[in-house]
PDB file of C-alpha atoms in Angstrom:
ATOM      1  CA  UNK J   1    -107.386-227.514 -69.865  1.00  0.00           C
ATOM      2  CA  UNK J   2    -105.191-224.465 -68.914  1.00  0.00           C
ATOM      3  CA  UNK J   3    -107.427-221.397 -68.744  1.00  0.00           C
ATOM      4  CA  UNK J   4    -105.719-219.442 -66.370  1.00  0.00           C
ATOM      5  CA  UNK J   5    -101.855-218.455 -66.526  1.00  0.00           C
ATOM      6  CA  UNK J   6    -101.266-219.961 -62.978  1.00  0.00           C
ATOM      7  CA  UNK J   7    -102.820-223.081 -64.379  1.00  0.00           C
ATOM      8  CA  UNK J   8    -100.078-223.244 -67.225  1.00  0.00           C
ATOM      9  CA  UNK J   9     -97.115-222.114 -64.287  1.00  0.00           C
ATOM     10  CA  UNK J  10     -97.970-224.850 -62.264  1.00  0.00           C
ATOM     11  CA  UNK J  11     -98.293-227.297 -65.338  1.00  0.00           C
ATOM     12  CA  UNK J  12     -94.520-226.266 -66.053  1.00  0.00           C
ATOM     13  CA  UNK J  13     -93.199-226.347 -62.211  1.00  0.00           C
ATOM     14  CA  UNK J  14     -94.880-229.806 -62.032  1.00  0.00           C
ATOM     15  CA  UNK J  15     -92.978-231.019 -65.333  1.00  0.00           C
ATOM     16  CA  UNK J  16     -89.597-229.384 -63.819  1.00  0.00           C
ATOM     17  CA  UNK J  17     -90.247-231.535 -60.361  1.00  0.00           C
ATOM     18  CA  UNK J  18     -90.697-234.662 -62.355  1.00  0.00           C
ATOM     19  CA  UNK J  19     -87.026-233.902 -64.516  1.00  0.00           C
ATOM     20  CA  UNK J  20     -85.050-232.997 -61.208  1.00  0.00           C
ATOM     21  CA  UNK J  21     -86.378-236.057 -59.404  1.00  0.00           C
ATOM     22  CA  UNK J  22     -84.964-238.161 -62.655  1.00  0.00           C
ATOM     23  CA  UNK J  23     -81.629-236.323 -62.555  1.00  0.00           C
ATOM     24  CA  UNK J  24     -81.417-237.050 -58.524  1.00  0.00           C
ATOM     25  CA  UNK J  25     -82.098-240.580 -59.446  1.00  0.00           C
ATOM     26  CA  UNK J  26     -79.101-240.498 -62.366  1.00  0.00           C
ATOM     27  CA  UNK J  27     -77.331-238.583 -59.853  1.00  0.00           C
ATOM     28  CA  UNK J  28     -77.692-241.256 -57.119  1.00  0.00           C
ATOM     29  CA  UNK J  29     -76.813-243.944 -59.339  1.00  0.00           C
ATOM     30  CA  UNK J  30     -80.333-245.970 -58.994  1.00  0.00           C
ATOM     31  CA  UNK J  31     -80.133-248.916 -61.616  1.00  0.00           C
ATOM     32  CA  UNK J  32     -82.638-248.057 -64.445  1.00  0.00           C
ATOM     33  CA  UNK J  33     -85.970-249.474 -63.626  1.00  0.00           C
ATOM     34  CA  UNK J  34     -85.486-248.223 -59.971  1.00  0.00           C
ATOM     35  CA  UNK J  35     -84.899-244.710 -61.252  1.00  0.00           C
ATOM     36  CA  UNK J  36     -87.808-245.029 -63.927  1.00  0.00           C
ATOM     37  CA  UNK J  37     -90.390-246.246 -61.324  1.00  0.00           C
ATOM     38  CA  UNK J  38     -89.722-243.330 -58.995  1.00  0.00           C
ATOM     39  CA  UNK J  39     -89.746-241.387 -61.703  1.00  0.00           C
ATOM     40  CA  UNK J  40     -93.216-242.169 -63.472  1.00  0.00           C
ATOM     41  CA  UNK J  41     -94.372-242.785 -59.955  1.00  0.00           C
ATOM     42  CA  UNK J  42     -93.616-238.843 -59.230  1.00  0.00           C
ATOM     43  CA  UNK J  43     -95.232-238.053 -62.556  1.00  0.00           C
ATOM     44  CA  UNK J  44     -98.684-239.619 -61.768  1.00  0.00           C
ATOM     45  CA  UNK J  45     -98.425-237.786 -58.325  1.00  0.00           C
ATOM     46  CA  UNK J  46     -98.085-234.297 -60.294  1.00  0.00           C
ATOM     47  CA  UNK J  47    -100.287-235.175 -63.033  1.00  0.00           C
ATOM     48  CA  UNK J  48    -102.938-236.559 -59.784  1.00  0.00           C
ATOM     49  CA  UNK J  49    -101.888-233.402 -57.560  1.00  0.00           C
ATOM     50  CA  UNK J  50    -102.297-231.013 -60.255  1.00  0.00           C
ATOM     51  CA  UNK J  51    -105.976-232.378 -61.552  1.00  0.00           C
ATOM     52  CA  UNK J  52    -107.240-231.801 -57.960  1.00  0.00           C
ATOM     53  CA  UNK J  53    -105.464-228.646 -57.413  1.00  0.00           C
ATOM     54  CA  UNK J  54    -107.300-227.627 -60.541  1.00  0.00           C
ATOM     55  CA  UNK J  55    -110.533-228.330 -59.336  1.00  0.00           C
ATOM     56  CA  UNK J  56    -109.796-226.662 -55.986  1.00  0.00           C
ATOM     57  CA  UNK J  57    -109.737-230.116 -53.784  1.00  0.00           C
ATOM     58  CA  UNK J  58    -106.627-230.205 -52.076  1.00  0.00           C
ATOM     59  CA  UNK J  59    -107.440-227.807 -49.691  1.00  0.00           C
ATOM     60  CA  UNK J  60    -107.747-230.794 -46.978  1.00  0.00           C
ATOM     61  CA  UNK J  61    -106.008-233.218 -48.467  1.00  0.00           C
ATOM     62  CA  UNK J  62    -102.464-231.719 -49.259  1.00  0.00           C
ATOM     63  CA  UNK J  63    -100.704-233.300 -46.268  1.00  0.00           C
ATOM     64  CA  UNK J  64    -101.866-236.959 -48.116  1.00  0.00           C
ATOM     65  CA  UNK J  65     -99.977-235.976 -51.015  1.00  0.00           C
ATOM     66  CA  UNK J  66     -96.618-235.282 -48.981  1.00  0.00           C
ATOM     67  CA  UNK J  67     -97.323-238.678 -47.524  1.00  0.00           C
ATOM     68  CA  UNK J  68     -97.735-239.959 -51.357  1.00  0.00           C
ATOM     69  CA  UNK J  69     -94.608-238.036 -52.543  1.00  0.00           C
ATOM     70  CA  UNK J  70     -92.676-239.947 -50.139  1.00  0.00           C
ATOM     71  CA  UNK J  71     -93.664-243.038 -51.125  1.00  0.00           C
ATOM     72  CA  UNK J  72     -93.048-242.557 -54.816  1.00  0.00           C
ATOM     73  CA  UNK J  73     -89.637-243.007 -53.617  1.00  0.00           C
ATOM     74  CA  UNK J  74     -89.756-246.022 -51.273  1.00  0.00           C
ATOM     75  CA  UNK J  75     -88.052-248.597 -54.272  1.00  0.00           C
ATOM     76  CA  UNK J  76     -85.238-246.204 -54.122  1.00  0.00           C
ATOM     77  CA  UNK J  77     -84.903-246.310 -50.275  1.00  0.00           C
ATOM     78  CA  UNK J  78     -85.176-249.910 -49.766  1.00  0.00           C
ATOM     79  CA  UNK J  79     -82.587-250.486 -52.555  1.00  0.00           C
ATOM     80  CA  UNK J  80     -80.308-248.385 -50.804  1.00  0.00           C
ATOM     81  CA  UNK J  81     -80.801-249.960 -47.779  1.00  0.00           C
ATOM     82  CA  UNK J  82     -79.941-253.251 -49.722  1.00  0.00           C
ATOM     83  CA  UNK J  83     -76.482-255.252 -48.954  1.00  0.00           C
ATOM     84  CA  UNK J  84     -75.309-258.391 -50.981  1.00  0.00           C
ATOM     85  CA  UNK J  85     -73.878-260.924 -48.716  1.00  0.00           C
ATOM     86  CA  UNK J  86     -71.483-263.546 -50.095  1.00  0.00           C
ATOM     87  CA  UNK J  87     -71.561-267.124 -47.622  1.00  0.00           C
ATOM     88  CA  UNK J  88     -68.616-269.197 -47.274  1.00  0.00           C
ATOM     89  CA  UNK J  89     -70.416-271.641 -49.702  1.00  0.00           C
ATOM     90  CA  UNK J  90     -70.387-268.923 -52.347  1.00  0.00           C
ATOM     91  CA  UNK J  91     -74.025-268.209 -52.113  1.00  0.00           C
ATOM     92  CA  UNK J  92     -75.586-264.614 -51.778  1.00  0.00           C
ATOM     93  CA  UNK J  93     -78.091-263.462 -49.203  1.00  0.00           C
ATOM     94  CA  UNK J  94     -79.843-259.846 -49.777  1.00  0.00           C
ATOM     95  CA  UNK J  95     -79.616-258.695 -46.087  1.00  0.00           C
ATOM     96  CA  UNK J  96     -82.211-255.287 -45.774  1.00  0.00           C
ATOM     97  CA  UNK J  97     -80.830-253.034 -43.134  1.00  0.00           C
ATOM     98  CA  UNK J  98     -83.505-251.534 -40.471  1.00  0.00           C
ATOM     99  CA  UNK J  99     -84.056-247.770 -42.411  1.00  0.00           C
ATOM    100  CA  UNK J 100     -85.444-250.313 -45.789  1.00  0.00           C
ATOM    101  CA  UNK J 101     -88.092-252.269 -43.924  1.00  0.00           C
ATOM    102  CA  UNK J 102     -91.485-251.839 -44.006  1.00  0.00           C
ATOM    103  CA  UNK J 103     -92.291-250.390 -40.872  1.00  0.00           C
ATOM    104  CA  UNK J 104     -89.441-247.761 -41.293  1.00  0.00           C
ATOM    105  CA  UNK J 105     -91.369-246.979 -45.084  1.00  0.00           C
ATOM    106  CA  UNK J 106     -94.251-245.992 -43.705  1.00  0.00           C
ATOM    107  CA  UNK J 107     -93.338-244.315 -40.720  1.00  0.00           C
ATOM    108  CA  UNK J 108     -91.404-242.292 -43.330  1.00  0.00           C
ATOM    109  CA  UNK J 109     -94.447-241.783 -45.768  1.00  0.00           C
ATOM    110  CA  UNK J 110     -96.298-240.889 -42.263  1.00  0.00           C
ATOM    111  CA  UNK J 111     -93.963-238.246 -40.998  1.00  0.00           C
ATOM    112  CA  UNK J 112     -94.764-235.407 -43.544  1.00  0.00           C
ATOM    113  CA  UNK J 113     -98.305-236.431 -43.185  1.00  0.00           C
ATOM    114  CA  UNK J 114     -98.553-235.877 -39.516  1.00  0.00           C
ATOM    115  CA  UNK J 115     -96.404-233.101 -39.784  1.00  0.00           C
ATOM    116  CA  UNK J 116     -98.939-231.326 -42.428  1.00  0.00           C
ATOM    117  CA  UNK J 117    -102.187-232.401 -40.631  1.00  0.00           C
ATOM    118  CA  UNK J 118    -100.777-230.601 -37.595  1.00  0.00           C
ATOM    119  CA  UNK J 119     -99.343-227.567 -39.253  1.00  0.00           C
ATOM    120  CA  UNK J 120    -102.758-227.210 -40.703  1.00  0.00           C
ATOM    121  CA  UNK J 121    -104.754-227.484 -36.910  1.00  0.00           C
ATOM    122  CA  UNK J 122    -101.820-225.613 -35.660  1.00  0.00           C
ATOM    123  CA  UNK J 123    -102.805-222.814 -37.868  1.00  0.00           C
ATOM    124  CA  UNK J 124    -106.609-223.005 -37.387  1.00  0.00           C
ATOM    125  CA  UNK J 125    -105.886-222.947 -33.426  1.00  0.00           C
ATOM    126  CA  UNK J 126    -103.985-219.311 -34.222  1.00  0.00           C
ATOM    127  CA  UNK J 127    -106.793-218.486 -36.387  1.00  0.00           C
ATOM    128  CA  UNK J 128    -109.056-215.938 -34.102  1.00  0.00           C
ATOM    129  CA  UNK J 129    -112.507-215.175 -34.153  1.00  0.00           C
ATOM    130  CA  UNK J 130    -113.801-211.770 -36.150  1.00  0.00           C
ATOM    131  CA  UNK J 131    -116.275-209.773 -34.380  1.00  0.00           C
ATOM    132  CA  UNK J 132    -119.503-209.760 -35.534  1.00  0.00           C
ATOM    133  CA  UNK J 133    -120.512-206.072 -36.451  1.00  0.00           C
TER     134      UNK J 133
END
């Protein structure tokens, strides 16, 4: 499974990723199954991420994954964007502010993905032609 020594760092930087995202979710005070889901969530992205980037396929397909990375951590968003309202009848209403709703979660999960696709044609535009000999 890991041949090569870069296979083993990046097997060890993947399992470091998945521990600071579960101390950021301690550290943001996400109630436990919030903080567990984006948690296990980030681990099947690394585990996912690294199996391709093993098999050399994410050459195309790495701005995806930023797109997927953000959305590991989409429960956590919307319950921050969460607000308990008490009516005058002593009932609660969940009110979701604008930055939690669905359309803002995947313009989010979007962003990075634009972002990479046009880094990536940015950089092929620079890219210049060698001169055949």
């Amino acid at each position: 499974m890991l041949n090569k020594p870069e296979e083993f760092i990046m097997a060890i930087l993947a399992g470091i990723w998945v521990v600071i995202t579960f101390i950021i979710c301690r550290y943001l005070q996400l109630p436990t199954d919030t903080g567990l889901l984006v948690t296990t969530l980030t681990l099947v992205w690394a585990l996912v991420f690294f199996l391709l980037w093993q098999r050399a396929r994410t050459r195309n397909i790495w701005p995806l994954f930023l797109g997927l990375l953000v959305m590991c951590w989409w429960r956590a968003i919307h319950y921050g964007s969460s607000e308990i309202m008490l009516n005058s009848d002593g009932s609660t209403t969940k009110l979701i502010h604008w930055y939690g709703s669905w359309t803002a979660l995947i313009i989010y999960a979007l962003i990075p993905v634009i972002a990479g696709y046009a880094f990536k044609w940015w950089q092929h535009k620079r890219q210049r032609p060698q001169p055949s000999a």
